Coordinates of C-alpha atoms in Angstrom, one line a residue:
M1 CA 0.0 0.0 0.0
K2 CA 1.5 3.3 -1.0
K3 CA 1.3 6.0 1.7
E4 CA 0.5 9.4 0.3
A5 CA 0.2 12.6 2.3
F6 CA -3.1 14.4 2.4
V7 CA -1.4 17.7 2.0
T8 CA 0.7 18.8 -1.0
K9 CA 4.0 20.6 -1.1
A10 CA 2.2 23.7 -2.4
Q11 CA -0.3 23.5 0.5
I12 CA 2.5 23.1 3.1
E13 CA 4.4 26.1 1.7
E14 CA 1.3 28.2 1.9
I15 CA 0.4 27.0 5.4
A16 CA 4.0 27.6 6.7
K17 CA 3.7 31.3 5.8
T18 CA 1.3 31.6 8.7
Y19 CA 2.1 28.6 10.9
P20 CA 5.8 27.8 10.8
T21 CA 7.0 24.2 11.0
P22 CA 6.9 22.0 12.8
F23 CA 3.2 21.5 13.1
H24 CA 0.6 18.7 13.4
I25 CA -2.1 18.8 10.8
Y26 CA -5.3 16.7 10.8
D27 CA -7.5 15.6 7.8
E28 CA -11.2 16.4 8.5
K29 CA -12.4 14.5 5.5
G30 CA -10.6 11.3 6.6
I31 CA -11.7 11.6 10.2
R32 CA -15.4 11.9 9.1
E33 CA -15.2 9.0 6.6
N34 CA -13.7 6.8 9.2
A35 CA -16.2 7.7 12.0
R36 CA -19.0 7.1 9.6
A37 CA -17.7 3.7 8.6
L38 CA -17.3 2.7 12.3
K39 CA -20.9 3.7 13.1
E40 CA -22.2 1.7 10.1
A41 CA -20.1 -1.3 11.1
F42 CA -21.9 -1.7 14.4
A43 CA -25.3 -0.3 13.5
W44 CA -26.7 -3.8 14.0
N45 CA -26.4 -3.3 17.8
P46 CA -29.0 -0.7 18.9
G47 CA -27.0 0.3 22.0
Y48 CA -23.7 0.6 20.3
R49 CA -21.5 3.6 21.2
E50 CA -17.9 4.6 20.5
F51 CA -16.2 6.3 23.5
F52 CA -13.2 8.0 21.8
A53 CA -10.0 7.5 23.8
V54 CA -9.2 11.1 24.7
K55 CA -5.7 10.4 25.6
A56 CA -4.9 9.7 21.9
T57 CA -5.8 13.2 20.7
P58 CA -7.1 15.5 23.4
N59 CA -8.3 18.3 21.2
P60 CA -11.9 19.6 21.5
F61 CA -12.2 20.6 17.8
L62 CA -11.5 17.0 16.8
M63 CA -13.6 15.6 19.5
D64 CA -16.5 17.8 18.3
I65 CA -16.2 16.2 14.9
L66 CA -16.6 12.7 16.4
R67 CA -19.5 13.9 18.5
E68 CA -21.4 14.5 15.2
Y69 CA -21.3 10.7 14.7
G70 CA -22.6 9.9 18.2
C71 CA -19.2 9.3 19.8
G72 CA -18.7 9.7 23.6
T73 CA -15.4 10.0 25.3
D74 CA -13.2 7.6 27.3
C75 CA -11.2 9.5 29.9
S76 CA -8.2 8.4 32.0
S77 CA -7.6 11.5 34.1
M78 CA -9.1 14.5 35.8
T79 CA -8.2 16.9 33.0
E80 CA -9.7 14.6 30.4
L81 CA -12.9 14.4 32.4
M82 CA -12.9 18.2 32.8
L83 CA -12.4 18.7 29.0
S84 CA -15.3 16.4 28.2
H85 CA -17.5 18.1 30.8
A86 CA -16.5 21.6 29.6
M87 CA -17.5 20.6 26.0
G88 CA -21.0 19.8 27.3
I89 CA -20.7 16.1 26.9
P90 CA -23.4 14.4 29.2
G91 CA -22.2 12.0 31.8
E92 CA -23.8 9.0 30.1
D93 CA -21.5 9.7 27.1
I94 CA -18.3 9.7 29.3
M95 CA -16.5 6.5 30.4
F96 CA -13.8 6.9 33.1
S97 CA -11.2 4.2 32.7
S98 CA -8.3 4.9 34.9
N99 CA -5.8 3.0 37.1
D100 CA -4.1 3.9 40.4
T101 CA -6.8 6.5 40.6
P102 CA -6.8 9.4 43.2
A103 CA -9.9 9.8 45.3
E104 CA -10.6 13.3 43.9
E105 CA -10.8 11.9 40.3
F106 CA -13.3 9.3 41.3
A107 CA -15.4 11.9 43.1
Y108 CA -15.3 14.2 40.1
A109 CA -16.3 11.4 37.7
A110 CA -19.2 10.5 39.9
R111 CA -20.3 14.2 40.2
I112 CA -20.5 14.7 36.4
G113 CA -22.3 11.4 36.0
A114 CA -19.6 9.5 34.1
T115 CA -19.6 5.7 34.1
I116 CA -16.8 4.5 36.3
N117 CA -14.8 1.5 35.0
L118 CA -13.0 -0.1 38.0
D119 CA -9.4 -1.3 37.4
D120 CA -8.9 -3.3 40.6
I121 CA -11.1 -5.2 43.1
T122 CA -9.6 -3.1 46.0
H123 CA -11.1 0.0 44.3
I124 CA -14.6 -1.1 45.3
D125 CA -14.0 -0.2 48.9
F126 CA -11.9 2.8 47.9
L127 CA -14.7 4.2 45.7
E128 CA -17.3 3.6 48.4
K129 CA -15.3 5.3 51.0
T130 CA -14.6 8.2 48.6
L131 CA -18.2 8.8 47.6
G132 CA -20.0 7.4 50.6
Y133 CA -22.0 5.2 48.2
L134 CA -21.6 3.2 45.0
P135 CA -23.1 4.3 41.7
K136 CA -26.0 2.2 40.4
T137 CA -24.0 1.3 37.3
I138 CA -20.4 0.1 37.5
S139 CA -18.0 -1.4 34.9
C140 CA -15.1 -3.7 35.8
R141 CA -11.9 -4.2 33.7
F142 CA -11.0 -7.8 33.0
N143 CA -7.5 -9.3 32.6
P144 CA -7.5 -13.0 31.8
G145 CA -3.7 -13.3 32.4
G146 CA -1.3 -15.3 30.3
Y147 CA -0.8 -14.6 26.6
F148 CA -3.4 -13.5 24.1
S149 CA -3.1 -15.5 20.9
L150 CA -4.7 -15.7 17.5
G151 CA -4.1 -19.1 16.2
T152 CA -0.4 -19.7 16.7
D153 CA 0.5 -16.0 16.8
I154 CA 1.0 -14.4 20.2
M155 CA -0.5 -10.9 20.0
D156 CA 0.2 -9.6 23.4
N157 CA 0.9 -10.5 27.1
P158 CA -2.0 -9.4 29.3
G159 CA -0.5 -11.4 32.2
D160 CA 2.3 -8.8 32.3
A161 CA 0.0 -5.8 32.2
K162 CA -0.8 -3.8 35.4
Y163 CA -4.5 -3.5 34.5
G164 CA -7.7 -5.3 35.5
F165 CA -9.3 -7.9 37.6
T166 CA -8.4 -11.6 37.4
T167 CA -11.1 -14.1 36.4
E168 CA -11.7 -15.0 40.0
Q169 CA -11.8 -11.4 41.0
M170 CA -14.4 -10.6 38.4
F171 CA -16.9 -13.1 40.0
E172 CA -16.0 -12.0 43.5
G173 CA -16.2 -8.3 42.6
Y174 CA -19.6 -8.6 40.9
R175 CA -21.0 -10.4 44.0
I176 CA -19.6 -7.7 46.3
L177 CA -20.9 -4.9 44.1
K178 CA -24.3 -6.5 43.8
A179 CA -24.5 -7.0 47.6
K180 CA -23.7 -3.3 48.0
G181 CA -26.6 -2.2 45.8
V182 CA -25.1 -1.8 42.4
E183 CA -27.8 -2.6 39.9
H184 CA -26.3 -2.6 36.4
F185 CA -22.9 -3.8 35.2
G186 CA -20.5 -3.5 32.3
I187 CA -17.4 -5.5 31.3
H188 CA -14.3 -4.0 29.8
A189 CA -11.0 -5.6 28.5
F190 CA -8.0 -4.6 26.5
L191 CA -5.9 -7.6 25.5
A192 CA -3.7 -6.5 22.7
S193 CA -2.4 -3.2 21.2
N194 CA -2.4 -2.0 17.6
T195 CA -3.5 -5.3 16.0
V196 CA -3.5 -5.2 12.2
T197 CA -5.9 -8.1 11.7
N198 CA -9.6 -8.3 11.4
A199 CA -9.6 -11.3 13.7
Y200 CA -8.7 -9.5 17.0
Y201 CA -12.1 -8.0 17.9
P202 CA -14.1 -11.1 17.2
E203 CA -11.8 -13.2 19.4
L204 CA -11.9 -10.7 22.2
A205 CA -15.6 -10.4 21.9
K206 CA -16.0 -14.2 22.1
Q207 CA -14.0 -14.3 25.4
L208 CA -16.0 -11.4 26.9
F209 CA -19.3 -12.6 25.7
E210 CA -18.7 -16.0 27.3
L211 CA -17.5 -14.4 30.5
A212 CA -20.6 -12.3 30.5
V213 CA -22.9 -15.3 30.3
R214 CA -21.1 -17.0 33.1
L215 CA -21.2 -13.8 35.3
K216 CA -24.9 -13.5 34.7
Q217 CA -25.6 -17.1 35.5
E218 CA -23.4 -17.3 38.6
T219 CA -23.9 -13.9 40.2
G220 CA -27.2 -12.8 38.8
A221 CA -25.6 -9.5 37.6
D222 CA -27.6 -7.4 35.1
I223 CA -25.0 -6.8 32.4
R224 CA -26.0 -3.8 30.3
F225 CA -22.9 -3.4 28.2
I226 CA -19.6 -5.0 27.0
N227 CA -16.8 -2.6 26.1
L228 CA -14.4 -4.1 23.6
S229 CA -12.1 -1.1 24.3
G230 CA -9.3 -0.4 21.8
G231 CA -6.6 -2.4 20.1
I232 CA -7.7 -2.2 16.5
G233 CA -4.5 -0.9 14.9
I234 CA -3.4 0.9 11.8
P235 CA -0.9 0.0 9.1
Y236 CA 2.1 2.2 10.0
R237 CA 4.2 0.4 7.4
P238 CA 3.4 0.6 3.7
D239 CA 3.5 -3.2 3.3
Q240 CA 0.7 -3.7 5.9
E241 CA -3.0 -4.1 5.0
P242 CA -5.4 -1.9 6.9
N243 CA -8.2 -3.4 9.0
D244 CA -11.6 -3.5 7.5
I245 CA -13.9 -2.1 10.2
R246 CA -17.1 -3.4 8.4
V247 CA -15.7 -6.9 8.3
I248 CA -14.8 -6.6 12.0
G249 CA -18.3 -5.3 12.9
E250 CA -20.0 -8.2 11.0
S251 CA -17.7 -10.8 12.6
V252 CA -18.5 -9.4 16.1
R253 CA -22.2 -9.6 15.2
K254 CA -21.9 -13.3 14.4
V255 CA -20.2 -14.0 17.7
Y256 CA -22.9 -12.0 19.5
E257 CA -25.6 -14.1 18.0
E258 CA -23.8 -17.3 18.7
V259 CA -23.0 -16.6 22.4
L260 CA -25.2 -13.8 23.9
V261 CA -28.5 -14.2 22.1
P262 CA -29.1 -17.9 23.1
A263 CA -28.3 -16.9 26.7
G264 CA -31.1 -14.4 26.7
M265 CA -28.7 -11.5 26.5
G266 CA -29.6 -10.1 23.1
D267 CA -30.1 -6.6 24.5
V268 CA -26.5 -6.1 25.7
A269 CA -25.0 -2.9 24.2
I270 CA -21.6 -3.1 22.6
Y271 CA -19.1 -0.3 23.3
T272 CA -15.7 0.5 21.9
E273 CA -13.1 3.0 22.9
L274 CA -10.9 3.5 19.9
G275 CA -8.2 6.1 19.8
R276 CA -5.5 5.1 17.3
F277 CA -8.0 3.7 14.8
M278 CA -10.1 6.9 14.9
M279 CA -7.3 9.4 14.5
A280 CA -3.8 8.1 13.8
P281 CA -3.9 7.9 10.0
Y282 CA -5.5 11.3 9.7
G283 CA -2.6 13.3 11.3
H284 CA 0.8 14.3 9.9
L285 CA 3.7 15.9 11.6
V286 CA 5.2 18.4 9.1
T287 CA 8.8 19.4 9.6
Q288 CA 11.5 21.1 7.6
V289 CA 15.1 19.9 7.0
I290 CA 17.4 22.6 8.4
H291 CA 20.7 20.8 8.5
Q292 CA 22.6 17.9 6.9
K293 CA 25.4 16.1 8.7
H294 CA 27.9 13.9 7.0
I295 CA 29.9 11.7 9.4
Y296 CA 29.7 8.0 9.9
K297 CA 26.2 8.2 8.7
E298 CA 24.1 10.7 6.7
Y299 CA 21.9 12.7 8.9
L300 CA 18.9 15.0 8.2
G301 CA 18.4 17.5 10.9
V302 CA 14.8 18.7 11.1
D303 CA 13.1 21.4 13.1
A304 CA 10.9 18.9 14.9
C305 CA 12.1 16.6 17.7
A306 CA 10.9 13.9 20.1
V307 CA 8.9 16.6 21.9
N308 CA 6.6 16.7 18.8
L309 CA 6.5 12.9 18.4
M310 CA 8.1 10.6 20.9
R311 CA 6.9 7.2 19.7
P312 CA 10.1 6.5 17.7
A313 CA 12.4 7.5 20.6
M314 CA 10.3 5.7 23.2
Y315 CA 9.3 2.5 21.4
G316 CA 11.4 2.4 18.3
A317 CA 8.1 2.8 16.5
Y318 CA 8.1 3.1 12.7
H319 CA 6.5 6.2 11.1
H320 CA 6.5 6.4 7.4
I321 CA 8.2 9.6 5.9
T322 CA 7.5 11.1 2.6
V323 CA 9.1 14.2 0.9
P324 CA 6.4 16.4 -0.7
G325 CA 7.2 17.2 -4.3
K326 CA 9.5 14.2 -4.6
D327 CA 6.9 11.5 -4.5
E328 CA 7.9 10.0 -7.9
Q329 CA 11.7 10.1 -7.3
P330 CA 13.5 6.9 -6.3
C331 CA 14.2 6.3 -2.6
D332 CA 17.9 5.7 -3.2
H333 CA 19.5 7.7 -0.4
M334 CA 19.8 6.4 3.2
Y335 CA 19.4 8.8 6.1
D336 CA 18.9 9.0 9.8
V337 CA 16.2 11.7 10.4
A338 CA 17.1 13.4 13.7
G339 CA 15.8 16.1 16.0
S340 CA 17.8 18.5 18.2
L341 CA 17.3 17.1 21.6
C342 CA 20.4 16.2 23.6
E343 CA 19.5 12.6 23.4
N344 CA 20.8 10.1 20.9
N345 CA 17.5 8.4 20.5
D346 CA 15.9 11.6 19.2
K347 CA 15.5 10.1 15.7
F348 CA 12.4 9.8 13.7
A349 CA 14.0 7.2 11.4
I350 CA 17.1 5.2 11.2
D351 CA 18.7 4.0 8.0
R352 CA 15.6 5.2 6.1
M353 CA 15.6 5.1 2.3
L354 CA 14.3 8.4 0.9
P355 CA 14.7 10.5 -2.2
R356 CA 17.7 12.8 -2.3
V357 CA 16.8 15.5 0.3
E358 CA 18.1 19.1 0.4
I359 CA 18.1 21.6 3.1
G360 CA 14.8 23.4 3.0
D361 CA 12.8 20.4 2.0
Y362 CA 9.7 19.5 4.0
L363 CA 9.2 16.1 5.4
V364 CA 5.8 14.6 6.2
I365 CA 5.8 12.1 9.1
H366 CA 2.7 9.9 8.7
D367 CA 0.2 8.5 11.1
T368 CA 0.8 11.0 14.0
G369 CA -2.9 11.7 14.6
A370 CA -3.0 9.6 17.8
H371 CA -0.3 9.6 20.5
G372 CA 1.6 12.2 18.6
F373 CA 1.0 15.7 19.9
A374 CA -0.6 14.1 23.0
M375 CA 2.6 12.5 24.3
G376 CA 4.6 15.7 23.9
Y377 CA 6.7 17.2 26.7
N378 CA 9.1 20.0 27.3
Y379 CA 12.4 18.3 27.8
N380 CA 15.4 20.6 26.9
G381 CA 12.9 23.5 27.2
K382 CA 11.5 22.6 23.8
L383 CA 8.0 24.0 23.1
K384 CA 5.0 22.1 21.7
S385 CA 4.0 22.9 18.2
A386 CA 0.7 24.1 16.8
E387 CA -2.2 21.8 15.8
L388 CA -4.0 22.6 12.5
L389 CA -7.1 21.1 10.9
L390 CA -7.3 20.8 7.1
R391 CA -11.0 21.3 6.5
E392 CA -13.0 19.5 3.9
D393 CA -13.2 22.7 1.8
G394 CA -9.4 23.0 1.7
S395 CA -9.1 25.8 4.3
V396 CA -6.8 25.4 7.3
Q397 CA -7.9 26.2 10.9
L398 CA -5.7 26.7 13.9
I399 CA -7.1 24.3 16.6
R400 CA -4.2 24.7 19.1
R401 CA -1.6 27.5 19.0
A402 CA 2.1 26.7 19.4
E403 CA 3.5 27.1 22.9
T404 CA 5.6 30.2 23.6
A405 CA 8.4 30.7 26.1
K406 CA 5.9 32.6 28.2
D407 CA 3.8 29.4 28.5
Y408 CA 6.9 27.4 29.5
F409 CA 7.8 29.8 32.3
A410 CA 4.2 30.4 33.4
T411 CA 4.3 28.0 36.3
F412 CA 7.3 29.7 37.9
D413 CA 5.0 31.8 40.0
C414 CA 7.6 32.5 42.6
F415 CA 10.3 33.5 40.1
D416 CA 9.5 36.5 37.9
I417 CA 11.6 35.4 35.0
F418 CA 10.3 37.9 32.6
D419 CA 10.9 40.8 35.0
R420 CA 14.5 39.6 35.3
M421 CA 14.9 39.2 31.5
F422 CA 13.2 42.5 30.8
P423 CA 13.7 45.0 33.7
A424 CA 11.3 47.9 33.9
G425 CA 12.2 50.6 31.3
N426 CA 13.9 48.1 29.0
K427 CA 12.7 48.8 25.5
E428 CA 12.2 45.0 25.0
S429 CA 10.1 44.6 28.2
N430 CA 6.9 44.2 26.3
Q431 CA 8.2 41.4 24.0
T432 CA 7.2 38.6 26.3
D433 CA 4.9 36.7 23.9
C434 CA 7.8 35.2 22.1

């Protein structure tokens, strides 16, 4: 599969006149088409809802687009809950899936009416002590342990993950919650990350549906929803085939009718909480080559760094790179593409074959729409870039401005750095917006 940028060289050059590189840019058209396809894929389930994983791309402009397709939000922290609430999202459309959760975050989630997804059996007592009661609806996160496999392929290792209840704890937890007055239940599980196969969701669904039947039979719990969470991946590499969400939805339907319907559970709602699948392919990090270095290897020095996209540095993750305007040229030059952090792992690509690149060329780093900007940080005093939205009509909208030095120093309340940099009367004293 050939990866092509959704912005051209001419568009980038025009955008950069107003918003200098580096910047993240998102494709409204692609986001909408994907959200529509997901909704259609699970339309067979009347209660279906996607709870977008806010941690992937916490931007209200993008979240608002997904809201048009009925998406709620899945939150993992206080600020994500606050963002969702501030956007006017009702509590029934907010899922709070956290771990090692502070009491004040549970209290806030309950206050705004979010559905709480408990990560640990000990959190039952912790939540009750925090609130003084337990909500009428509670979800519990399941971890089956061991390895998760599809056929002979090991997909992930849930047994090594810090999340969720064991099988035994699920049954014990449901009994405790039911005895304490909880009336309605949900089940949640995340067993593998970034799976590029249509078989993952149906297999996960089978395990959770069978567990749900047992829980209902053995505890009498009224199970209202089953949350298949995330895990549907994207093809970061050009040689990977993308998942077909309609095939996935149909396969889950078949398992639903095989397992849940005969057990009298044909009214259970299916939830998902996709982040990467919803946004990653529809985001680019656009950066410009500002240096070339010729030592033991050939280096392209760009104006972005791991602050803008840390997945390659953190995980060794692959992100495809194209050179706008040179799409038809042969990839016959090998480069390391590096940022300016004082860390040797600050590289977007190692030994990457690209067309011949010159200083001033733009690079498009693909599939940064999820866990790209969101994972940014300020190491080395680097500032986060702007986020832009390429609208369907071709216009570009600023949806988050770039950070300034003033933002970086804003939390030094006890150290008036700008007063020291620009003493009163200095002709530059008003130049603090950077």
